[in-house]
Tab-separated table of C-alpha atoms and ligand atoms in Angstrom:
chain	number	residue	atom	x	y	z
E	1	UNK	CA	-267.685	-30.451	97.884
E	2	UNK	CA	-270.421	-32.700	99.538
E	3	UNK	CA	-271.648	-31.413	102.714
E	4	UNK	CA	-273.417	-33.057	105.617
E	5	UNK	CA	-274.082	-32.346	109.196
E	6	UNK	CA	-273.944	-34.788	112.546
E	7	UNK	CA	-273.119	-34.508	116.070
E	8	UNK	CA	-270.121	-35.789	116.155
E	9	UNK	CA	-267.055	-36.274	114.080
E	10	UNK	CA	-264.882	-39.317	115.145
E	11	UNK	CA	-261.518	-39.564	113.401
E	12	UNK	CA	-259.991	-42.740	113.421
E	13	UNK	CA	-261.547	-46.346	114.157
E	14	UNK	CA	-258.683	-47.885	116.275
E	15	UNK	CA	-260.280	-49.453	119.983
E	16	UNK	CA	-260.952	-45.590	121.021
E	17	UNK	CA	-262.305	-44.327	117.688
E	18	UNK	CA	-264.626	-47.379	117.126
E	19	UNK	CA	-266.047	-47.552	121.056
E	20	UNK	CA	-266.587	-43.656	121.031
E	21	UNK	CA	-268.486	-44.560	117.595
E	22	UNK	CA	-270.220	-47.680	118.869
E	23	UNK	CA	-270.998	-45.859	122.226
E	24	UNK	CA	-272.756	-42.836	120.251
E	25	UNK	CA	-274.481	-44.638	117.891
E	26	UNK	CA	-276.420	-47.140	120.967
E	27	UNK	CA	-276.882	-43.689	123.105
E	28	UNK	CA	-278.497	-42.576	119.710
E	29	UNK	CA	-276.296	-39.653	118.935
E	30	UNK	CA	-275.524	-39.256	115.430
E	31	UNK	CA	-271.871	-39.407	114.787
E	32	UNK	CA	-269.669	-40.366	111.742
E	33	UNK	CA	-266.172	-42.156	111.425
E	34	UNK	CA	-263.505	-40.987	109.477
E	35	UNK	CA	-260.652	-43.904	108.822
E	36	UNK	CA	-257.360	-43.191	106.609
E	37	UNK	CA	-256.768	-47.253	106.052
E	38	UNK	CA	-259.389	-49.629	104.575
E	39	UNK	CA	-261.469	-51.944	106.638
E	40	UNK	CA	-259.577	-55.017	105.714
E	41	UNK	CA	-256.334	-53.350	106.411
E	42	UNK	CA	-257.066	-52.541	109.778
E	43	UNK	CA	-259.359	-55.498	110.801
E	44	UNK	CA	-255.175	-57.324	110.021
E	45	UNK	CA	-253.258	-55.151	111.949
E	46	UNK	CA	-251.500	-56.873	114.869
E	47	UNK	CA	-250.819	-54.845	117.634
E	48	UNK	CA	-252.301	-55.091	121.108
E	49	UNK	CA	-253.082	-58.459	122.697
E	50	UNK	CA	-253.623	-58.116	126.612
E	51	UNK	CA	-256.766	-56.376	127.927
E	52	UNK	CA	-257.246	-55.749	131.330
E	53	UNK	CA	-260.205	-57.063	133.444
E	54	UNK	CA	-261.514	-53.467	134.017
E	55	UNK	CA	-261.486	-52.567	130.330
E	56	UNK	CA	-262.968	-55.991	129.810
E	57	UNK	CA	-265.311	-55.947	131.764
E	58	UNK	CA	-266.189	-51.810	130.764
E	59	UNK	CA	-266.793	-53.319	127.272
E	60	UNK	CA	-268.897	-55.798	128.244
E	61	UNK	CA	-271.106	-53.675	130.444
E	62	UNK	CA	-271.978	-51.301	127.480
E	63	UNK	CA	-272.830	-54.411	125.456
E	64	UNK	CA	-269.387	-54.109	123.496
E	65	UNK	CA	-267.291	-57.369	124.881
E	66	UNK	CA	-269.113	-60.275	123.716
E	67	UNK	CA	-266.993	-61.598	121.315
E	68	UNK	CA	-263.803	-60.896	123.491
E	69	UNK	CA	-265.356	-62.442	126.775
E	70	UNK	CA	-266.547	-65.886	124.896
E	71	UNK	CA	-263.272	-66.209	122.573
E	72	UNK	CA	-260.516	-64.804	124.537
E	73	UNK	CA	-257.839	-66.668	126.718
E	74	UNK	CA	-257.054	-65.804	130.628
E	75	UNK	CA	-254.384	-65.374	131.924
E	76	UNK	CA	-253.562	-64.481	135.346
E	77	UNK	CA	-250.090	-65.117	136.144
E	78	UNK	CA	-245.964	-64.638	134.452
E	79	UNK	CA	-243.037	-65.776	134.791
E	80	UNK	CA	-239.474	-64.156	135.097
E	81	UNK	CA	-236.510	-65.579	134.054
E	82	UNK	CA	-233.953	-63.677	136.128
E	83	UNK	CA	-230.156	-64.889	136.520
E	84	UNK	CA	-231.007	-68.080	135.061
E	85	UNK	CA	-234.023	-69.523	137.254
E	86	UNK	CA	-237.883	-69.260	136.660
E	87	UNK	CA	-239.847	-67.639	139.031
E	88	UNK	CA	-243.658	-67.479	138.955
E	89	UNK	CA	-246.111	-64.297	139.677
E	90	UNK	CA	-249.298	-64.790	139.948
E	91	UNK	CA	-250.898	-61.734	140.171
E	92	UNK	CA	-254.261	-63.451	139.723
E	93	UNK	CA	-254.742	-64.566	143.437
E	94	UNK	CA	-253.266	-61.115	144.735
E	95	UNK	CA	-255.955	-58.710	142.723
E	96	UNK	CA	-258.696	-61.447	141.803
E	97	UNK	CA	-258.290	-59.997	138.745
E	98	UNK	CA	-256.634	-61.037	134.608
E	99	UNK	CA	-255.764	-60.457	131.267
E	100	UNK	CA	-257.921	-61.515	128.285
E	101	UNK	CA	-255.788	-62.196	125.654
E	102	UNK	CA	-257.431	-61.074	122.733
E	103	UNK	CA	-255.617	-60.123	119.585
E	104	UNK	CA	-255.996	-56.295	119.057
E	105	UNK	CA	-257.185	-57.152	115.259
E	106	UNK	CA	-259.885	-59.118	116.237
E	107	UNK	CA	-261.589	-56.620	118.749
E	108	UNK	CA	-260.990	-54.205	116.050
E	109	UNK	CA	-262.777	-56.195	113.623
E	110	UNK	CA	-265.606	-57.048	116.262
E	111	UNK	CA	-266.121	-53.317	117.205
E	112	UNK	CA	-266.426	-52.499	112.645
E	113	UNK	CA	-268.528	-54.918	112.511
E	114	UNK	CA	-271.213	-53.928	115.525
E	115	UNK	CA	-270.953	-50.318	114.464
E	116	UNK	CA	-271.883	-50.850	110.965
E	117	UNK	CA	-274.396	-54.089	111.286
E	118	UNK	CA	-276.229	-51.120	113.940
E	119	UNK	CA	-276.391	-48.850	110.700
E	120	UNK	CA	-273.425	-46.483	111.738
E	121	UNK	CA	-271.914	-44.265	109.091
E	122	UNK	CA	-268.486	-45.042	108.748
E	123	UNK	CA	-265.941	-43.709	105.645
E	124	UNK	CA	-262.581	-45.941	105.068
E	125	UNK	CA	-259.773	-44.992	103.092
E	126	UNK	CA	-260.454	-40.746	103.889
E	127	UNK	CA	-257.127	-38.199	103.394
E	128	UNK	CA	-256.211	-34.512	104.070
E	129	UNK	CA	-258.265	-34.574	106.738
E	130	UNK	CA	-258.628	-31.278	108.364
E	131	UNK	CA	-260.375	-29.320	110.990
E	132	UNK	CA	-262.030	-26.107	111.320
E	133	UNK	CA	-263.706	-23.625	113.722
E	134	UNK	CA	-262.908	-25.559	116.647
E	135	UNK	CA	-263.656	-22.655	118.922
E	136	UNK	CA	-267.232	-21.827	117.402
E	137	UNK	CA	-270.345	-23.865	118.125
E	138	UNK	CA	-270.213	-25.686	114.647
E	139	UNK	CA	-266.806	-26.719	113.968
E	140	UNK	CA	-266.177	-28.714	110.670
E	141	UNK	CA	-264.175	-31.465	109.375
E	142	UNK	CA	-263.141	-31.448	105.664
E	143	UNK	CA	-261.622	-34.626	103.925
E	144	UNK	CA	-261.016	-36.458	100.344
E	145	UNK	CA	-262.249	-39.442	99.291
E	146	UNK	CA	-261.586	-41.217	95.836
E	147	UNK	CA	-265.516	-39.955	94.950
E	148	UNK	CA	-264.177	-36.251	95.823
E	149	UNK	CA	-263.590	-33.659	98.126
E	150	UNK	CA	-266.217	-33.728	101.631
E	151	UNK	CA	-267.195	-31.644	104.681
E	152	UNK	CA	-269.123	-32.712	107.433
E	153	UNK	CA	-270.102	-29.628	110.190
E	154	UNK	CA	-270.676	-30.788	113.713
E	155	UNK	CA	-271.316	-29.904	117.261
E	156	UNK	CA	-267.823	-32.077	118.627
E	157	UNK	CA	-264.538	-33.936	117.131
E	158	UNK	CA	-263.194	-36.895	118.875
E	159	UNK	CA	-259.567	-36.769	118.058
E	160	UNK	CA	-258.973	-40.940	118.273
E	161	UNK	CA	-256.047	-41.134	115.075
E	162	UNK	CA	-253.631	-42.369	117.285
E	163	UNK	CA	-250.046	-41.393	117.694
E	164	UNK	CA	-249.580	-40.815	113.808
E	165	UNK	CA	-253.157	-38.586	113.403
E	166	UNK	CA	-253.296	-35.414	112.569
E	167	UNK	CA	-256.001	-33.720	115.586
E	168	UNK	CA	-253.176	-33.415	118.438
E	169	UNK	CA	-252.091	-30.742	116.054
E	170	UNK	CA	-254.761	-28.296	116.239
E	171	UNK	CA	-254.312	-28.131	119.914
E	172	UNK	CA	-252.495	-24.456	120.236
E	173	UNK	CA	-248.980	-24.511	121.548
E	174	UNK	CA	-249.216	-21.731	123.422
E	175	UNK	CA	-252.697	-23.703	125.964
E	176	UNK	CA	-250.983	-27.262	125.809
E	177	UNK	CA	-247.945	-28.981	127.784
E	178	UNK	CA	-246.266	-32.052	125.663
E	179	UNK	CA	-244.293	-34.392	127.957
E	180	UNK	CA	-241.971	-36.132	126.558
E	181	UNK	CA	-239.650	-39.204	127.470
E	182	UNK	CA	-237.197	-41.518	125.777
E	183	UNK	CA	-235.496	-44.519	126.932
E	184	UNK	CA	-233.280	-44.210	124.526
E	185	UNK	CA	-233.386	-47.644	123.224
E	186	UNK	CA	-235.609	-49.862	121.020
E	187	UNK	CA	-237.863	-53.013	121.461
E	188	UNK	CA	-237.497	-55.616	118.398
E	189	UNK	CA	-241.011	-56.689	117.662
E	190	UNK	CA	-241.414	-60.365	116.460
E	191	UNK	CA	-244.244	-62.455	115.607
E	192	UNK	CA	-243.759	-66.131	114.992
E	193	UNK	CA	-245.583	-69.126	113.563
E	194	UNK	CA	-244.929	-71.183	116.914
E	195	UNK	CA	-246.850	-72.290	119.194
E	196	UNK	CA	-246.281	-70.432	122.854
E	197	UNK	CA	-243.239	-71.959	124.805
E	198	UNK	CA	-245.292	-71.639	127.947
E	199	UNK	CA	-248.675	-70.726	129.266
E	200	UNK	CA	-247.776	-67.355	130.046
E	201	UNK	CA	-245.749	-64.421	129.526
E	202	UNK	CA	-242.245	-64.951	130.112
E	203	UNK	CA	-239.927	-61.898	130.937
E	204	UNK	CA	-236.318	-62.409	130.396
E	205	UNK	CA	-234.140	-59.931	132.865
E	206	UNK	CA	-230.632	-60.633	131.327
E	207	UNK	CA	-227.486	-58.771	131.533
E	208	UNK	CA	-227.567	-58.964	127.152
E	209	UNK	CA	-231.067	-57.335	127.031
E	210	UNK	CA	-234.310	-57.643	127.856
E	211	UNK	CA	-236.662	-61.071	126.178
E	212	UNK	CA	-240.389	-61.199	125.981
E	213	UNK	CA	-242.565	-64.225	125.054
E	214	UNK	CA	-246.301	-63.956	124.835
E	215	UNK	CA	-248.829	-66.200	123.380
E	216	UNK	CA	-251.130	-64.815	121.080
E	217	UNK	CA	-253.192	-67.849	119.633
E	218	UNK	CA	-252.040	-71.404	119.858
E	219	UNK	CA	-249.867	-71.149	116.108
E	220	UNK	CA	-248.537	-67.576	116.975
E	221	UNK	CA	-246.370	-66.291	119.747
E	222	UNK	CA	-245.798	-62.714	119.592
E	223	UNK	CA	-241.703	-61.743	120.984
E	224	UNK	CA	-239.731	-58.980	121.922
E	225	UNK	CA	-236.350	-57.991	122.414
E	226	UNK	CA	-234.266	-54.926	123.696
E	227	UNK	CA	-232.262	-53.029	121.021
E	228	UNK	CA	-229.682	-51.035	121.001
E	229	UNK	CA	-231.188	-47.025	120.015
E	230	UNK	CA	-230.216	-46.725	116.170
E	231	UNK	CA	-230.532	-50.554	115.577
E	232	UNK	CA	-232.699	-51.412	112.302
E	233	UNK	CA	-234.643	-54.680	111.512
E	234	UNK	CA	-231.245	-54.871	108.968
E	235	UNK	CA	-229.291	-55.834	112.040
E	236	UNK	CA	-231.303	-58.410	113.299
E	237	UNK	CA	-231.484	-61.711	110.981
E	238	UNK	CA	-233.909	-64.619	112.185
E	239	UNK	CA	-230.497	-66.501	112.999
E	240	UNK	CA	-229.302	-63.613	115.596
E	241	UNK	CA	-233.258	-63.392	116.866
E	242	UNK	CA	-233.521	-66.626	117.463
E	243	UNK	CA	-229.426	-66.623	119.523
E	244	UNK	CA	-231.216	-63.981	121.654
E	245	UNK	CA	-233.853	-65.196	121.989
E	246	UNK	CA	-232.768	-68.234	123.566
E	247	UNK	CA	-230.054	-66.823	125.479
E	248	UNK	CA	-231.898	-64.946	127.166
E	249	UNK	CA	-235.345	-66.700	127.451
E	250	UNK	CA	-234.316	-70.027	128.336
E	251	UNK	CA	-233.532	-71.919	131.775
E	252	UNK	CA	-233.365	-75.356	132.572
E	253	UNK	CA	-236.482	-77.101	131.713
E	254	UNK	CA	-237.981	-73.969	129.773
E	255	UNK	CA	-236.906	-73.710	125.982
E	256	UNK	CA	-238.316	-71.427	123.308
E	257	UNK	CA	-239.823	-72.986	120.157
E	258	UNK	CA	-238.919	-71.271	117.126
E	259	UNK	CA	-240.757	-70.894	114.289
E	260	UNK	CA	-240.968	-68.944	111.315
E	261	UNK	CA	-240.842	-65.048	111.916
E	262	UNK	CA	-243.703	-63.043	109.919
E	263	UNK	CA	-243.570	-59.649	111.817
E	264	UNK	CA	-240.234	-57.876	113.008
E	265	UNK	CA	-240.357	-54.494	113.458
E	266	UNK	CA	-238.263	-52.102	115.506
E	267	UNK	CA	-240.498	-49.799	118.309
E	268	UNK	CA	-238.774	-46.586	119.247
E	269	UNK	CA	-239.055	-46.547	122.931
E	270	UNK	CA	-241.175	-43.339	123.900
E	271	UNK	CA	-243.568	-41.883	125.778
E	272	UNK	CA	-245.584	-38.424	125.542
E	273	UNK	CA	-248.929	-37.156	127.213
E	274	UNK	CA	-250.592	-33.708	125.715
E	275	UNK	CA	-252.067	-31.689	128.389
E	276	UNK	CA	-255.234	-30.857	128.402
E	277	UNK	CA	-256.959	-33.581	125.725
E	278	UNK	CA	-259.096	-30.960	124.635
E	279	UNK	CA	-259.213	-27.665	122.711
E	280	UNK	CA	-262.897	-26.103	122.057
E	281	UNK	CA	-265.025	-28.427	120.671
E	282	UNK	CA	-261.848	-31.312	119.991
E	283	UNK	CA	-261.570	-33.963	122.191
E	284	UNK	CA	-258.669	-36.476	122.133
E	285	UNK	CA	-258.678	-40.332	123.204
E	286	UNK	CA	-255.916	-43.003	123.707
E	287	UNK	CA	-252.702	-42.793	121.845
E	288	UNK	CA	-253.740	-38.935	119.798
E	289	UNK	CA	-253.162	-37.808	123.294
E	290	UNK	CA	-250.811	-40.137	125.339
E	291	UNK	CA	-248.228	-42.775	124.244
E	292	UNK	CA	-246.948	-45.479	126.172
E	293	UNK	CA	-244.393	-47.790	125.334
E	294	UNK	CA	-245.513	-51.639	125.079
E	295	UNK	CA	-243.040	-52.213	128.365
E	296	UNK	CA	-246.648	-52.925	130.223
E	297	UNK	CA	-249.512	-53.447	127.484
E	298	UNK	CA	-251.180	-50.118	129.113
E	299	UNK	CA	-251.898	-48.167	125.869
E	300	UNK	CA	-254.743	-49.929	124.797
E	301	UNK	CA	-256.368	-50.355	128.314
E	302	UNK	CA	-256.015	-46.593	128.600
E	303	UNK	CA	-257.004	-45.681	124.859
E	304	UNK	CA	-260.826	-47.861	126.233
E	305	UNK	CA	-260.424	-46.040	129.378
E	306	UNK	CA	-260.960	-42.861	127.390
E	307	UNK	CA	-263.145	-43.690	125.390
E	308	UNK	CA	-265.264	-45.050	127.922
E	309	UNK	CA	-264.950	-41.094	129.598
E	310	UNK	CA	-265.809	-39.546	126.137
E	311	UNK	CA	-268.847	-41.244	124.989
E	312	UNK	CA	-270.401	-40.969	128.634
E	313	UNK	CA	-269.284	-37.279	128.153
E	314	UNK	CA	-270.649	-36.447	125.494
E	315	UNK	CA	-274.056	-38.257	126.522
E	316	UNK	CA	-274.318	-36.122	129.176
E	317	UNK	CA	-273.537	-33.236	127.562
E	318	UNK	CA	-276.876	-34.021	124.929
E	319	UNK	CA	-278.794	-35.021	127.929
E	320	UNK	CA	-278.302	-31.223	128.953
E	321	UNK	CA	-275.108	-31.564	131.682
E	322	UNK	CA	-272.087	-30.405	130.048
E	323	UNK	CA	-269.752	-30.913	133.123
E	324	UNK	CA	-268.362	-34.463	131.886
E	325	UNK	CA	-267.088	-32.410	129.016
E	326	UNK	CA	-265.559	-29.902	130.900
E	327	UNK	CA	-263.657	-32.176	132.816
E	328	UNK	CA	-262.828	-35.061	129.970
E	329	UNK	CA	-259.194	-34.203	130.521
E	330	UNK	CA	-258.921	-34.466	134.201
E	331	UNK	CA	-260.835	-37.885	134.399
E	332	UNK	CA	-258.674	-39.462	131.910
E	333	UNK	CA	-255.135	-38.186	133.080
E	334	UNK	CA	-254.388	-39.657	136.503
E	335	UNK	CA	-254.904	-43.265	135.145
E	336	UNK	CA	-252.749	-42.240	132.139
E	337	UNK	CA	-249.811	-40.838	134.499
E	338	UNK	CA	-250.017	-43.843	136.865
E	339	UNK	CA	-249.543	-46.325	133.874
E	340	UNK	CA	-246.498	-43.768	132.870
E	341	UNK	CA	-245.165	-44.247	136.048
E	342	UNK	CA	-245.582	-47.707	136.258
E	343	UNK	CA	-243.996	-48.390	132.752
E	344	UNK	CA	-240.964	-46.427	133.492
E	345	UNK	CA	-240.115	-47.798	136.694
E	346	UNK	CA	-240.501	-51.478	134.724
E	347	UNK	CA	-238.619	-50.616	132.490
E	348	UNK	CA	-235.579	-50.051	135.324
E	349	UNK	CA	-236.127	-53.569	135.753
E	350	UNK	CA	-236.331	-54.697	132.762
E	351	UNK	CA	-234.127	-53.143	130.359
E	352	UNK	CA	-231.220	-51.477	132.972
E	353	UNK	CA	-229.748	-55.052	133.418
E	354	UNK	CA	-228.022	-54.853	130.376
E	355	UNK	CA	-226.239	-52.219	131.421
E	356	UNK	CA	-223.785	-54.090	133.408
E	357	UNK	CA	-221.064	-53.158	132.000
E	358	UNK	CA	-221.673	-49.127	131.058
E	359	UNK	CA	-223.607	-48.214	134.081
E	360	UNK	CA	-222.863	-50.938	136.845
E	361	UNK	CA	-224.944	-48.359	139.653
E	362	UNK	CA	-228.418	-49.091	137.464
E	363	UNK	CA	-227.539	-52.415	136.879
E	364	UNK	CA	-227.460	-53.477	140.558
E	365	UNK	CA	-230.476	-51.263	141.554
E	366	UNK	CA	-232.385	-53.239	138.608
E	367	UNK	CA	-231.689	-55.933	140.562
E	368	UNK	CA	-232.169	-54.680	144.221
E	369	UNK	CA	-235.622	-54.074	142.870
E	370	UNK	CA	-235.920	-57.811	141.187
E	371	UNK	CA	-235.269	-59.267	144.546
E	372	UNK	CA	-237.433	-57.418	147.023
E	373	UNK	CA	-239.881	-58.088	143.859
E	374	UNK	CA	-239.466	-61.646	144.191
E	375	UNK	CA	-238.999	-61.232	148.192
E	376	UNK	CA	-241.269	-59.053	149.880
E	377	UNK	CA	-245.079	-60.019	149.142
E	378	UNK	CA	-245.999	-56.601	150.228
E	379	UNK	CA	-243.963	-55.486	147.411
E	380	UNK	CA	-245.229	-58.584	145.331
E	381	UNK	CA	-248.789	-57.168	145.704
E	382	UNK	CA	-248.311	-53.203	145.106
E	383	UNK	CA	-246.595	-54.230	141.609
E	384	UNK	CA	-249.770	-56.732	141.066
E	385	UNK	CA	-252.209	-54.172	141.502
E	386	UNK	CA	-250.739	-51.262	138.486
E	387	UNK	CA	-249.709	-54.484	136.277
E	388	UNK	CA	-253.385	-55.599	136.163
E	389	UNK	CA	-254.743	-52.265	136.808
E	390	UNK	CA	-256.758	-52.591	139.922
E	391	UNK	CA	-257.715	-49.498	141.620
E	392	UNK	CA	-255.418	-47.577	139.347
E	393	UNK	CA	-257.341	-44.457	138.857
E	394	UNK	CA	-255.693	-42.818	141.588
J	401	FAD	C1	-246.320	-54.213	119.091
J	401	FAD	C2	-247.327	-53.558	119.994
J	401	FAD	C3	-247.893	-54.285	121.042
J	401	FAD	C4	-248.810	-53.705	121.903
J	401	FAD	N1	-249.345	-54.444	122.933
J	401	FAD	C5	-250.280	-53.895	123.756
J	401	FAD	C6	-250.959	-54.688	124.752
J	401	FAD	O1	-250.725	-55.901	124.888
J	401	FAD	N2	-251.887	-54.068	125.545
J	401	FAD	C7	-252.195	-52.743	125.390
J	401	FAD	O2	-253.030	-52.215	126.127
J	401	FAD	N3	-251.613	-51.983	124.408
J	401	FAD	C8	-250.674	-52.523	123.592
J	401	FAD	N4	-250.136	-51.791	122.570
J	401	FAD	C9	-250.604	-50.408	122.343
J	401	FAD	C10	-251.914	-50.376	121.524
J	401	FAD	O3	-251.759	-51.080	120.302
J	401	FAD	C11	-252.306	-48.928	121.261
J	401	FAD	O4	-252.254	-48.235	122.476
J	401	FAD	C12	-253.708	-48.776	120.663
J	401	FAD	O5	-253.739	-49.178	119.308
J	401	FAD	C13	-254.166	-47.322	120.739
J	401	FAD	O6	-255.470	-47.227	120.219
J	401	FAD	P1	-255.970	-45.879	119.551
J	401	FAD	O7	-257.375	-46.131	119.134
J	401	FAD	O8	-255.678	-44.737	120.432
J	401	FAD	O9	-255.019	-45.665	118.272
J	401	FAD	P2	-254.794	-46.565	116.991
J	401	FAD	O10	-255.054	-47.995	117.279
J	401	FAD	O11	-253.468	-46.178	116.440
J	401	FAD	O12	-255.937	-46.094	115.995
J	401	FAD	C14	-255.870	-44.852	115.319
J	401	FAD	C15	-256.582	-45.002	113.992
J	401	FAD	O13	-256.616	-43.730	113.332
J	401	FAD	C16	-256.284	-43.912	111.961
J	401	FAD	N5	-255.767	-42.629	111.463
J	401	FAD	C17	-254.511	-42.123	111.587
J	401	FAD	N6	-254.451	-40.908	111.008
J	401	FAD	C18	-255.685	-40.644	110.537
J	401	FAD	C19	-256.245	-39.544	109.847
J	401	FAD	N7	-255.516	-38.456	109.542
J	401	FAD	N8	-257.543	-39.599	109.494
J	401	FAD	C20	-258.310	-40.690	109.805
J	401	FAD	N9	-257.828	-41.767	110.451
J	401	FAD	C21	-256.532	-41.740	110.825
J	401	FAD	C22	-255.283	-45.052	111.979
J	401	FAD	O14	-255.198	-45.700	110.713
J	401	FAD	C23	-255.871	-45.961	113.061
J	401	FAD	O15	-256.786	-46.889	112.527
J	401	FAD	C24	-249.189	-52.355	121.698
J	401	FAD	C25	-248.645	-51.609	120.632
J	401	FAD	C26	-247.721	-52.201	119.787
J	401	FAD	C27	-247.151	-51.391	118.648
């Protein structure tokens, strides 16, 4: 067993994980990453694509947004396709505020890259990793590598392995509250050599299901569509995709390019928080301690939003105040239940359509909201404000 001592432990180098790491390392706390995948696996995975202008401009401020600010697309408006006609939002001129769309790969791979080039200690490709003492001064990780078995003692853990990690399990049943919720159907997850139908994100409301388009680059167009719960990726050949797809996407004037499909995978539909992120000397971050469904693009925005808490936390906490610690949990929660909130009342609208026939009531409040949606710009500019997360933190 090789052992070696830093501040901090961070375990898992998805957007959280890496700024947390990135944070440390430029506030010149020692800290080392612990990843399960390799770097070339992860610097490929496509997940995220829409970053908010807050978490934007948060990475940019602590020198981490570069990249993403000089590359990335804006966007600042939608479209709904809702009983067959288009209708614009432009949430831009309500907030003053966007989206940078920035494949979640590619911040990934920008965030490795600055944490490493700045000499930070990262291991790839880790397993079993566990944790120890957590309620002592010097807790411990332990963890394999292919050159042999490893433990690092510390003075914290950030818990940042996402919603498959292993940290959110040492946090003791008995001192934590997991909320749960399930809508009880799934999202089909497409990616597709096209270019975008349209310069924005298109939202199909459509008594078969809810339709997604969103550009990700100008060859690929990511695409989603409602499920039934139990449905695999078996039951959904490109030629029934594509039928969706276009019945439920397309209006006069606004078809959907196909294109060949590379990614199509079936999201369960669920939410949980873990209450409080913290248990002695472990600290959780984005999606270890909170899930959201992709119905809004939050997790990733709040996943930053955390880390952005944690590293500032823990700063403090060398620089001699250890209140930011203390109350990691409470910063970080009210933006995480308002994005809960606003992704299940979204998904009213967008996925309780369909259920015209089995639950007419839902159906025609799905639409009562649509229209004073589309109506009302009071209401117009309330649902601008939690899409683009302006003044969220509430
Ligand atoms: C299809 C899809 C589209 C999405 N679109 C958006 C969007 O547009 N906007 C948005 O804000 N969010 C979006 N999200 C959500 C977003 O991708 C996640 O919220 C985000 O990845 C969470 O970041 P994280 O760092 O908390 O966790 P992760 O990105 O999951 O990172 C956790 C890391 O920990 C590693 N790990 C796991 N277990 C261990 C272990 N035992 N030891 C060491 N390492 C471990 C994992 O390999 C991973 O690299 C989307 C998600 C999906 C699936």
């Amino acid at each position: 067993m090789v052992a070696t001592r830093t501040a901090v432990v961070v375990v898992g180098a998805g957007p959280a994980g890496l700024t947390v790491a990135n944070l440390l390392r430029r506030a010149g706390i020692s800290c080392v990453l612990l990843e399960a995948e390799s770097r070339a696996f992860i610097e490929q995975r496509p997940r995220a694509g829409f970053i908010e202008e807050w978490a934007v401009r948060g990475l940019e401020q602590r020198g981490l947004g570069e990249q993403l600010v000089a590359k990335a697309p804006q966007h600042e408006k939608f479209e709904f396709r809702f009983a067959g006609q288009r209708h614009a939002f432009r949430y831009g001129d309500v907030t003053g505020q966007r989206h940078f769309v920035y494949p979640q790969q590619l911040l990934v791979t920008d965030l490795v890259a600055q944490y490493t080039d700045g000499g930070g200690e990262a291991v790839f490709e880790v397993s079993d990793v566990r944790l120890h003492d957590l309620t002592s001064d010097s807790p411990a990780v332990t963890f394999t590598t292919a050159d042999g078995e490893h433990r690092i003692d510390c003075d914290f853990i950030a818990g940042c392995d996402g919603a498959r990690g292993v940290t959110q399990g040492y946090l003791p049943p008995e001192s934590t509250v997991k909320s749960h919720h399930d809508y009880g159907i799934g999202w089909l997850a497409l990616l597709a050599e096209a270019p975008p139908s349209a310069d924005g994100v298109l939202f199909g409301i459509h008594p078969r299901g809810f339709a997604a388009h969103m550009a990700r680059t100008p060859t690929v167009t990511r695409f989603y569509l409602q499920t039934a719960e139990g449905e695999t990726e078996a039951d959904w050949p490109d030629e029934r995709v594509w039928r969706e797809l276009h019945a439920r996407l397309t209006v006069p004037d606004g078809e959907i390019i196909e294109g060949r499909l590379f990614e199509k995978r079936i999201l369960d539909m669920h939410n949980y928080v873990v209450e409080p992120m913290a248990h002695g000397r472990l600290f959780l971050a984005g999606e270890s301690a909170h899930l959201v469904a992709p119905i809004a693009a939050k997790g990733m925005n709040l996943a930053l939003h955390d880390a952005f808490l944690l590293a500032e936390a823990f700063q403090a906490h060398y620089e001699g105040d250890s209140s930011r610690l203390a109350g990691y949990s409470d910063a970080c929660l009210p933006l995480v239940w308002q994005y809960q909130e606003f992704s299940q009342w979204l998904s009213d609208i967008f996925h309780n359509t369909a259920a015209t026939g089995e639950n007419p009531f839902a159906a025609r409040i799905a639409e009562a909201r649509m229209r004073r949606l589309l109506g009302s710009p009071a209401a117009a500019a309330a649902f601008a404000e939690l899409y683009i997360g302006k003044n969220a933190d509430l």
